[in-house]
Amino acid sequence: MSVAAPEAVLLDDEKTTTFADLGLPGQVVRKLAENGVTTPFPIQAATIPDALAGKDILGRGRTGSGKTLSFGLPLLARLTGGRTERKRPRGLILTPTRELAMQVSDALQPYGDTLGLRFKVVCGGTSMGNQIAALERGVDILVATPGRLRDIINRGACSLDDVEVAVLDEADQMSDLGFLPEVTELLDLIPEGGQRMLFSATMEKEIGTLVERYLVDPVSHEVDAAQGAVTTMTHHVLVVKPRDKAPVTAAIAARKGRTIIFVRTQLGADRVAEQLREAGVRADALHGGMTQGARTRTLADFKDGKADTLVATDVAARGIHVDGIDLVLNVDPAGDHKDYLHRSGRTARAGESGTVVSLALPHQRRQIFRLMEDAGVDASRHIIGRGDVFDDDVARITGARSLTEVQAEAAANTAKQAEREAKQLARQLEQAQRHAAELREEADRLTARAARERGDDPEEAVARAAEALAAEAEAEARAEAEAERRREERRRQEEQQRRERKREERAGQDGRGDRGDRNGAYDRRGHGRRDGRPFERRDDARGERGERGDRGERADRGFRRDDRRPYGQSRRDGERGGFRRDDRRDGERRPYGRGDRRDERRPYGRSRDDHRGGSFHRGSGSGAGAGRRTDKPRWKRNG
């Protein structure tokens, strides 16, 4: 079956002015008007009537062309008035990323509330328990990523047997991210006879397989070419030298307006965002290595204007919809032309204009221009030479600003904030002083009344109270001054001690770290002992110095001693025996020339208690044959 059905609609011929003419429910039309949406986009005008009629839809259009309302509003209209069972949703929208799932739900939730339909987002990075609990209560429309939905179905918490309308949003991205096996597994669980709608920016081979397998006589609607080259979007390539890449990136990111910067890796996103923040640019990183809560907060800050620049990877940025992005900067080249088109689709959304700039190192020029050719876009080339990152072309195309200007603006904003805080503190001080004066007047009045009650002179009592108060204030001032003097003296002493310690450490390092000093032994780091004394070296085998003593001490205790006895001489003069005891009987010679044999040796296997002494040689008795191997081991005695 051919994908391009004969009922293909040419959008240029469609002339629709309002959503009411498309057949949508009145509540939805009124809610659209409240939100300022009165005129449908071309893809909406073409697909909504066919979707309301229950036909299968194949919509092709670039990101930002209005596809969400194209399938979302008919989905709501078709499910209105039905009854949903627990764990059995009636509508299913599959998206490739978490961010896109949340954005689809946020875009359709206001209109679902007007019709009494309940939404639930099922995606990774969020609590599965909350998702299962919502399905237990009943969910009309499920917006899900394939992986998390499959896990929930395997747990028995969800069934797709009642799904009447199924939508695949950004199916080409699912193909790029490897979700198609999971998508086909989920679509096989949906009963036949329902409505299927598939929306994609490009038509790949895998997408065609899905269309042929799951869509029945689909009506095809197409907005913009598959390459996504629109007249409101301009493409530029800046050829820069490696040393100029970071300054050019910072200068472009410092522009006024919202900017998305694309990099290749998660570490690259964090690194570029940190460099931009150090340069004074309000930038945040967004990538798949972040938790879902952090990704949601980062995207919310970017939408709310708390961050002007978003540094993102391809995976995290797919499906991001933020209004007012007029520049996309590719710091790292895209992997292929489809990734380039997805990146470019973050700008020039909803008919607005936008600019796409790619930085190219000299050796990357051929690769990037081939990528542009595959994407079907015509990009102009600009060479940034001689380190001039503020080239006229760069400033004209991107609105780049000098980092000095950005820092000056940041300093001015900080000064304004400090001035506002100073004014606020001055007002608070004035209020406190006024309140203190009122309390002092009240205290004087009560003091005078108390004096009158006692029969004393009120004026004299007030004067005495004022003198006491002045004396107390003066004492407090003297005490505070003395405390401040002591603190200052303590700080000076600590600083002096710190300087002396540093001076001693430097002096010690200079004394121990000289490799030419024979007395300055050192370890591998050039330091001495932990107690500050240098390591001592042993002298050579001639015994010029002691083994461990200092120079001049125990000079007779080297590795070799000159006064040791000759081999075989007794430790006591006149005795023999060498290193062993010589307790043999008179007239007995040493067997085998050994000098330490005992007369009584135990036979093999006998204990020392029976025969004192011991030897590794077996035999008994004394005389010439003592100590010879006359006995055999037991295991050799059979012979």
XYZ file of C-alpha atoms in Angstrom:
639
model
C 0.000 0.000 0.000
C 1.367 3.380 -0.914
C 1.753 5.880 1.901
C 0.737 8.861 -0.230
C -3.003 8.236 -0.340
C -5.041 9.716 -3.190
C -6.873 11.854 -0.650
C -3.726 13.861 0.087
C -4.651 17.443 0.842
C -2.878 20.498 -0.514
C -2.831 22.919 2.372
C -2.452 25.992 0.196
C -6.033 25.580 -0.981
C -7.460 25.418 2.542
C -9.138 28.629 3.682
C -10.285 28.284 7.263
C -10.647 31.274 9.510
C -11.861 29.915 12.848
C -11.806 26.681 14.851
C -15.573 26.721 15.050
C -15.727 26.012 11.307
C -13.703 22.810 11.823
C -16.410 21.075 13.871
C -14.849 21.250 17.343
C -17.078 21.353 20.455
C -18.195 24.793 21.575
C -16.456 24.509 24.977
C -13.128 23.868 23.237
C -13.614 26.790 20.833
C -14.393 29.163 23.713
C -11.329 27.957 25.642
C -9.168 28.494 22.558
C -10.475 32.037 22.262
C -9.713 32.692 25.928
C -6.132 31.564 25.292
C -5.855 33.868 22.288
C -5.934 31.058 19.699
C -8.463 31.972 17.047
C -6.920 31.118 13.671
C -5.756 27.529 13.039
C -2.398 26.783 11.489
C -2.386 25.041 8.094
C -1.690 21.588 9.540
C -4.559 22.082 12.021
C -7.001 23.266 9.390
C -6.215 20.223 7.240
C -6.136 17.425 9.791
C -8.839 18.319 12.345
C -11.881 17.659 10.064
C -10.523 14.270 8.936
C -9.529 13.340 12.508
C -13.012 14.233 13.787
C -14.405 11.955 11.082
C -12.435 9.018 12.541
C -9.985 8.618 9.650
C -6.397 7.478 10.133
C -4.042 10.419 9.719
C -0.447 10.651 8.501
C 0.800 14.156 9.214
C 4.217 15.345 8.128
C 5.576 18.693 9.174
C 8.514 20.282 10.879
C 8.580 20.811 14.620
C 6.692 23.890 15.737
C 4.092 23.712 12.999
C 1.160 23.144 15.415
C 0.858 19.360 15.326
C -0.101 18.989 19.008
C -3.497 20.646 18.647
C -3.931 18.916 15.293
C -4.279 15.508 16.918
C -5.070 16.571 20.489
C -8.294 18.492 19.930
C -9.947 15.761 17.785
C -8.829 13.172 20.340
C -10.607 15.092 23.114
C -13.736 15.577 21.010
C -14.006 11.868 20.123
C -13.604 10.702 23.746
C -16.093 13.172 25.224
C -19.080 11.515 26.892
C -17.583 8.034 27.225
C -16.867 6.019 30.365
C -13.371 4.934 31.384
C -12.684 1.830 33.473
C -9.906 1.499 36.021
C -6.479 0.753 34.499
C -7.983 0.939 30.977
C -7.396 4.327 29.268
C -9.350 5.134 26.105
C -6.782 7.448 24.503
C -3.007 6.979 24.110
C -0.338 9.441 22.959
C 3.211 8.083 22.602
C 6.140 10.530 22.600
C 9.900 9.901 22.408
C 11.034 12.060 25.347
C 9.871 13.050 28.811
C 9.878 16.755 28.053
C 7.704 16.302 24.984
C 5.246 14.129 26.936
C 4.899 16.815 29.609
C 4.520 19.572 27.027
C 1.803 17.664 25.163
C -0.066 17.097 28.411
C 0.298 20.753 29.454
C -0.939 21.918 26.042
C -4.049 19.700 26.056
C -4.921 19.696 29.771
C -6.858 23.019 29.765
C -9.126 21.805 26.975
C -9.523 18.395 28.598
C -10.649 20.062 31.818
C -13.450 21.848 29.986
C -14.681 18.478 28.678
C -14.164 16.577 31.951
C -11.385 14.322 30.643
C -8.489 13.254 32.864
C -4.848 13.209 31.682
C -1.835 11.413 33.105
C 1.820 11.541 32.024
C 3.693 8.226 32.262
C 7.417 8.646 31.741
C 10.735 7.796 33.324
C 12.404 9.888 35.998
C 9.135 10.307 37.932
C 7.374 8.231 40.566
C 5.946 5.019 39.142
C 3.805 4.609 42.252
C 1.943 7.850 41.550
C 1.378 6.800 37.945
C 0.029 3.400 38.979
C -2.229 5.026 41.577
C -3.650 7.394 38.941
C -4.370 4.453 36.637
C -6.115 2.703 39.528
C -8.456 5.697 39.858
C -9.006 5.862 36.108
C -7.352 7.904 33.352
C -9.074 8.903 30.114
C -5.970 9.875 28.102
C -2.467 8.544 28.738
C 0.543 10.520 27.474
C 3.508 8.179 27.765
C 7.011 7.292 26.690
C 7.301 3.719 25.372
C 9.726 2.334 27.951
C 7.860 3.367 31.107
C 4.468 2.374 29.670
C 5.780 -1.111 28.852
C 7.088 -1.486 32.433
C 3.712 -0.504 33.892
C 1.871 -2.918 31.602
C 4.228 -5.721 32.611
C 3.337 -5.000 36.253
C -0.333 -5.509 35.437
C -1.235 -1.905 36.300
C -2.450 -0.910 32.821
C -4.258 -2.457 29.875
C -4.634 -1.093 26.342
C -7.670 -3.168 25.441
C -10.015 -0.154 25.571
C -7.857 2.291 23.570
C -10.001 3.894 20.866
C -7.566 6.530 19.566
C -3.770 6.067 19.459
C -1.349 8.821 18.436
C 2.377 8.591 17.641
C 3.971 12.018 17.982
C 7.434 12.656 16.491
C 7.676 9.121 15.139
C 10.918 9.914 13.313
C 12.547 10.785 16.632
C 11.406 7.464 18.047
C 13.149 5.813 15.133
C 16.359 7.752 15.813
C 16.293 6.919 19.529
C 15.648 3.203 18.976
C 12.098 3.047 20.381
C 10.444 1.385 17.398
C 10.560 -2.212 18.782
C 8.801 -1.033 21.948
C 6.349 1.040 19.884
C 5.367 -1.929 17.738
C 4.991 -4.064 20.870
C 2.591 -1.514 22.360
C 0.630 -1.006 19.141
C 0.123 -4.778 18.905
C -1.658 -4.625 22.282
C -4.229 -2.113 20.961
C -7.329 -3.778 19.489
C -8.025 -3.342 15.817
C -10.726 -1.014 14.542
C -9.646 2.079 16.429
C -8.281 5.311 15.036
C -4.535 5.740 14.463
C -2.745 9.047 13.904
C 0.974 9.294 13.165
C 2.885 12.582 12.985
C 6.485 12.879 11.858
C 8.867 15.517 10.536
C 10.516 13.139 8.065
C 9.463 9.945 6.326
C 12.037 7.223 6.939
C 11.881 3.552 6.016
C 10.884 2.498 9.541
C 8.112 5.093 9.622
C 6.758 3.771 6.338
C 6.657 0.294 7.872
C 4.546 1.581 10.767
C 2.182 3.341 8.371
C 1.674 0.233 6.245
C 1.229 -2.024 9.270
C -1.044 -0.014 11.551
C -2.787 2.722 9.494
C -5.790 1.844 7.340
C -6.316 4.048 4.278
C -4.574 7.023 5.897
C -5.141 10.578 4.782
C -1.794 12.276 4.294
C -1.263 15.934 5.178
C 2.066 17.685 4.747
C 3.288 21.095 5.878
C 6.705 22.372 4.688
C 9.218 20.164 2.972
C 10.671 17.201 4.836
C 13.974 19.041 5.033
C 12.308 21.776 7.040
C 13.844 24.676 5.110
C 11.460 27.545 5.725
C 11.687 31.087 4.489
C 11.549 32.498 8.019
C 14.721 30.666 9.067
C 18.248 31.668 8.011
C 21.307 29.409 8.289
C 24.913 30.524 8.764
C 28.258 28.798 9.248
C 31.019 30.621 11.150
C 34.477 29.200 10.468
C 36.579 29.881 13.564
C 39.977 28.833 14.836
C 40.141 26.510 17.853
C 41.374 29.252 20.181
C 38.470 31.526 19.136
C 35.674 28.979 19.602
C 35.038 29.665 23.304
C 35.168 33.487 22.972
C 32.824 33.416 19.970
C 30.405 31.164 21.874
C 30.413 33.505 24.867
C 29.972 36.602 22.694
C 26.972 35.093 20.899
C 25.436 33.775 24.123
C 25.716 37.280 25.607
C 23.247 38.607 23.071
C 19.862 39.945 24.090
C 17.161 37.338 23.637
C 16.671 33.616 24.197
C 19.322 31.319 22.785
C 19.683 27.536 22.672
C 23.206 26.146 22.333
C 23.648 22.551 21.215
C 26.669 20.420 22.134
C 27.511 16.784 21.599
C 28.027 15.375 25.133
C 26.632 15.826 28.630
C 30.034 16.867 30.016
C 30.305 19.393 27.201
C 26.927 20.877 28.162
C 27.989 21.306 31.795
C 31.373 22.733 30.782
C 29.999 25.290 28.303
C 27.259 26.383 30.731
C 29.832 26.890 33.493
C 32.085 28.916 31.181
C 29.173 31.121 30.180
C 28.157 31.727 33.780
C 31.725 32.723 34.616
C 31.561 35.205 31.714
C 28.425 36.800 33.166
C 25.815 35.049 30.985
C 22.757 33.535 32.665
C 23.037 29.992 31.306
C 21.843 26.530 32.396
C 22.625 23.031 31.107
C 20.015 20.466 30.057
C 20.951 16.855 29.260
C 19.843 13.283 29.833
C 22.181 12.758 32.783
C 20.098 15.059 34.987
C 17.209 13.944 37.149
C 13.744 14.645 35.860
C 13.139 17.210 38.580
C 16.310 19.110 37.653
C 15.413 18.990 33.952
C 11.929 20.311 34.666
C 13.244 23.169 36.822
C 15.886 24.102 34.241
C 13.343 24.205 31.434
C 10.918 26.209 33.600
C 13.649 28.765 34.405
C 14.407 29.093 30.703
C 10.745 29.610 29.846
C 10.251 32.119 32.673
C 13.271 34.188 31.616
C 15.441 33.409 34.643
C 18.026 32.009 32.218
C 18.700 33.564 28.819
C 20.741 30.683 27.375
C 20.095 26.948 27.452
C 22.992 24.574 26.704
C 21.525 21.214 25.680
C 22.326 17.892 24.067
C 20.332 16.371 21.216
C 18.488 13.801 23.352
C 17.366 16.261 26.024
C 16.380 18.970 23.543
C 14.114 16.894 21.324
C 10.572 18.138 21.543
C 11.368 21.293 23.529
C 8.845 24.011 22.777
C 9.711 27.454 24.111
C 8.262 30.599 22.572
C 10.554 33.433 21.570
C 13.722 31.487 20.708
C 15.200 33.453 17.823
C 18.684 31.893 17.695
C 20.021 28.325 17.710
C 23.810 27.959 18.037
C 25.480 24.649 17.158
C 28.775 24.644 19.056
C 29.369 20.998 18.078
C 28.250 19.710 14.649
C 25.095 17.618 14.527
C 25.450 13.888 14.047
C 23.449 13.870 10.812
C 21.063 16.040 8.833
C 18.035 14.851 10.836
C 19.629 15.958 14.100
C 20.443 19.272 12.456
C 16.811 19.738 11.449
C 15.606 18.859 14.933
C 18.012 21.392 16.407
C 16.963 24.053 13.943
C 13.303 23.411 14.705
C 13.695 25.012 18.148
C 13.523 28.431 16.457
C 11.206 29.950 13.827
C 8.221 28.269 15.483
C 4.613 29.175 14.769
C 5.562 31.306 11.761
C 8.120 33.445 13.574
C 11.583 34.162 12.216
C 14.761 32.606 13.522
C 18.467 32.165 12.911
C 20.577 29.004 13.013
C 24.340 29.443 13.417
C 26.889 26.628 13.338
C 30.490 26.971 14.475
C 32.973 25.068 12.321
C 36.668 24.513 12.884
C 38.786 24.600 9.727
C 38.904 20.808 9.421
C 35.106 20.544 9.885
C 34.039 22.775 7.007
C 33.546 20.014 4.443
C 31.603 17.848 6.927
C 29.245 20.647 7.930
C 28.500 21.814 4.392
C 27.786 18.235 3.329
C 25.395 18.016 6.279
C 23.706 21.247 5.144
C 23.319 19.831 1.674
C 21.696 16.648 3.002
C 19.345 18.765 5.129
C 18.319 20.777 2.062
C 19.237 24.179 3.480
C 21.304 26.945 1.947
C 23.756 28.298 4.517
C 26.034 31.288 4.128
C 29.670 31.015 5.194
C 31.607 33.558 7.256
C 35.285 33.275 8.175
C 36.310 34.759 11.524
C 40.016 35.550 11.279
C 42.804 37.039 13.340
C 41.024 36.361 16.616
C 38.427 39.076 15.942
C 35.420 37.480 17.612
C 33.381 40.677 17.255
C 33.392 40.678 13.502
C 30.773 42.878 11.865
C 29.101 39.821 10.322
C 28.915 38.063 13.678
C 27.376 41.096 15.354
C 24.924 41.597 12.491
C 23.832 37.945 12.262
C 23.753 36.958 15.909
C 23.679 40.203 17.858
C 26.876 39.199 19.674
C 28.108 41.574 22.327
C 31.463 42.167 23.928
C 31.971 40.311 27.194
C 33.149 43.570 28.715
C 29.795 45.069 27.834
C 28.016 42.076 29.364
C 30.083 42.305 32.537
C 29.484 46.053 32.711
C 25.747 45.440 32.392
C 25.890 42.737 35.068
C 27.849 45.078 37.371
C 25.324 47.842 36.745
C 22.445 45.505 37.583
C 24.233 44.415 40.739
C 24.803 48.052 41.692
C 21.111 48.781 41.157
C 20.172 45.860 43.355
C 22.606 47.028 46.047
C 21.153 50.551 45.878
C 17.641 49.178 46.264
C 18.749 47.154 49.265
C 20.499 50.221 50.761
C 17.331 52.299 50.370
C 15.285 49.575 51.978
C 17.729 49.363 54.890
C 17.670 53.160 55.245
C 13.885 53.092 55.446
C 14.033 50.347 58.041
C 16.626 52.339 60.031
C 14.476 55.445 59.912
C 11.459 53.484 61.106
C 13.493 51.949 63.925
C 14.801 55.349 65.019
C 11.306 56.807 64.956
C 9.982 53.898 66.974
C 12.862 54.284 69.481
C 12.037 57.987 69.921
C 8.400 57.157 70.564
C 9.385 54.560 73.136
C 11.734 57.071 74.830
C 8.933 59.620 75.098
C 6.647 56.980 76.560
C 9.356 55.990 79.074
C 9.842 59.650 80.167
C 6.104 60.106 80.587
C 5.802 56.982 82.729
C 8.857 58.020 84.772
C 7.299 61.437 85.497
C 4.016 59.800 86.526
C 5.819 57.422 88.847
C 7.681 60.396 90.451
C 4.431 62.262 91.018
C 2.929 59.181 92.620
C 5.888 59.039 95.013
C 5.713 62.785 95.662
C 9.022 63.573 93.953
C 9.795 66.230 91.397
C 8.882 64.768 87.950
C 11.422 66.855 86.026
C 14.231 65.853 88.362
C 13.249 62.171 88.042
C 13.251 62.404 84.236
C 16.660 64.138 84.311
C 18.112 61.436 86.573
C 16.734 58.735 84.236
C 18.276 60.512 81.231
C 21.655 60.783 82.999
C 21.522 57.082 83.913
C 20.646 56.186 80.361
C 23.498 58.317 78.998
C 25.964 56.774 81.446
C 24.785 53.285 80.472
C 25.138 54.091 76.773
C 28.623 55.480 77.368
C 29.624 52.343 79.307
C 28.286 50.134 76.518
C 30.225 52.172 73.967
C 33.435 51.832 75.989
C 32.866 48.095 76.409
C 32.215 47.672 72.679
C 35.319 49.692 71.847
C 37.406 47.569 74.232
C 35.986 44.368 72.743
C 36.728 45.601 69.243
C 40.283 46.501 70.302
C 40.770 43.011 71.722
C 39.415 41.394 68.596
C 41.714 43.487 66.447
C 44.684 42.632 68.672
C 43.779 38.952 68.443
C 43.549 39.158 64.669
C 46.971 40.842 64.504
C 48.509 38.184 66.732
C 46.992 35.367 64.686
C 48.223 36.989 61.495
C 51.714 37.389 62.984
C 51.754 33.749 64.088
C 50.603 32.675 60.645
C 53.410 34.635 59.021
C 55.980 33.151 61.416
C 54.755 29.606 60.719
C 54.967 30.189 56.986
C 58.459 31.669 57.396
C 59.608 28.656 59.448
C 58.080 26.243 56.924
C 59.861 27.960 54.057
C 63.125 27.979 56.006
C 62.746 24.284 56.836
C 61.958 23.399 53.244
C 64.970 25.346 52.020
C 67.230 23.506 54.510
C 65.884 20.026 53.769
C 65.228 20.297 50.090
C 68.840 20.915 48.890
C 69.898 17.810 47.000
C 73.546 18.874 47.054
C 73.818 18.849 50.876
C 75.170 15.580 52.232
C 73.543 16.217 55.605
C 70.180 17.148 54.107
C 68.686 13.738 53.408
C 65.251 13.871 51.807
C 62.418 11.703 50.727
C 60.761 11.646 47.295
C 58.878 14.886 47.982
C 62.013 16.698 49.074
C 61.094 16.785 52.774
C 62.688 15.314 55.901
C 61.154 13.516 58.868
C 57.758 14.471 60.171
C 59.370 15.860 63.334
C 61.455 18.256 61.246
C 64.800 16.387 61.475
C 66.348 15.302 58.212
C 66.610 11.655 57.274
C 70.109 10.121 57.853
C 71.909 8.053 55.276
C 73.827 4.917 55.997
C 77.458 4.825 54.933
C 79.007 2.197 52.763
C 80.182 -1.228 53.899
C 83.513 0.117 55.166
C 81.787 1.489 58.317
C 82.853 5.127 58.067
C 79.721 6.113 60.043
C 77.428 4.337 62.452
C 74.461 2.298 61.363
C 71.873 4.667 62.765
C 73.790 7.166 64.843
C 74.673 10.764 64.073
C 77.980 11.797 62.570
C 80.908 10.896 64.849
C 78.873 8.619 67.179
C 79.239 4.826 67.268
C 81.772 4.903 64.493
C 82.707 1.304 65.334
C 79.233 -0.004 64.534
C 79.026 0.002 60.769
C 77.804 -2.842 58.604
C 81.146 -4.625 59.131
C 83.212 -4.604 62.304
C 86.990 -4.634 62.184
C 87.397 -6.345 65.597
C 85.171 -9.372 65.094
C 86.636 -12.805 65.811
C 87.893 -15.100 63.065
C 85.705 -17.916 61.890
C 85.671 -20.753 64.458
C 87.067 -18.741 67.365
C 85.075 -18.741 70.616
C 83.406 -15.657 71.960
C 85.671 -16.066 74.990
C 89.426 -16.026 74.516
C 90.887 -19.529 74.431
C 87.618 -21.290 73.653
C 86.517 -22.749 70.380
C 83.220 -23.460 68.857
C 82.509 -20.554 66.513
C 78.898 -19.615 66.554
C 77.742 -22.886 68.212
C 78.236 -24.311 71.665
C 81.194 -26.607 72.047
C 80.066 -29.138 74.692
C 81.428 -32.287 73.067
C 83.345 -34.872 74.988
C 87.133 -34.778 74.916
C 88.714 -36.551 72.008
C 85.653 -36.514 69.789
C 85.972 -34.830 66.460
C 83.245 -32.874 64.797
C 81.345 -34.944 62.261
C 81.451 -33.536 58.749
C 83.482 -30.598 60.031
C 80.533 -29.146 61.893
C 81.271 -27.387 65.153
C 78.024 -27.826 67.067
C 77.051 -31.503 67.410
C 75.675 -33.026 70.546
C 76.698 -36.358 71.913
C 73.271 -37.701 72.558
C 71.012 -37.506 69.522
C 67.552 -38.914 69.446
C 66.727 -41.504 66.836
C 64.331 -40.595 64.060
C 60.894 -40.065 65.535
C 62.045 -39.860 69.206
C 61.249 -36.834 71.321
C 63.655 -34.393 72.852
C 62.701 -35.566 76.359
C 64.377 -38.941 75.735
C 67.439 -37.642 73.970
C 68.409 -34.103 74.721
C 69.819 -32.026 71.967
C 68.844 -32.465 68.373
C 70.013 -32.427 64.845
C 68.674 -32.812 61.414
C 70.949 -35.870 60.988
C 69.905 -39.274 62.287
C 72.085 -41.709 64.195
C 73.111 -42.448 67.761
C 76.242 -42.935 69.745
C 79.480 -41.097 69.549
C 82.807 -41.454 67.911
C 83.841 -41.407 64.321
C 80.561 -42.634 62.994
C 78.364 -40.265 64.971
C 75.944 -38.252 62.901
C 76.166 -40.328 59.723
C 73.028 -41.297 57.794
C 72.959 -44.936 58.889
C 69.194 -45.147 59.414
C 66.635 -44.930 56.653
C 63.210 -43.414 56.893
C 60.427 -45.817 57.646
C 59.092 -45.684 54.120
C 62.501 -46.887 52.808
C 63.182 -49.663 55.295
C 61.468 -52.418 53.335
C 64.520 -52.810 51.137
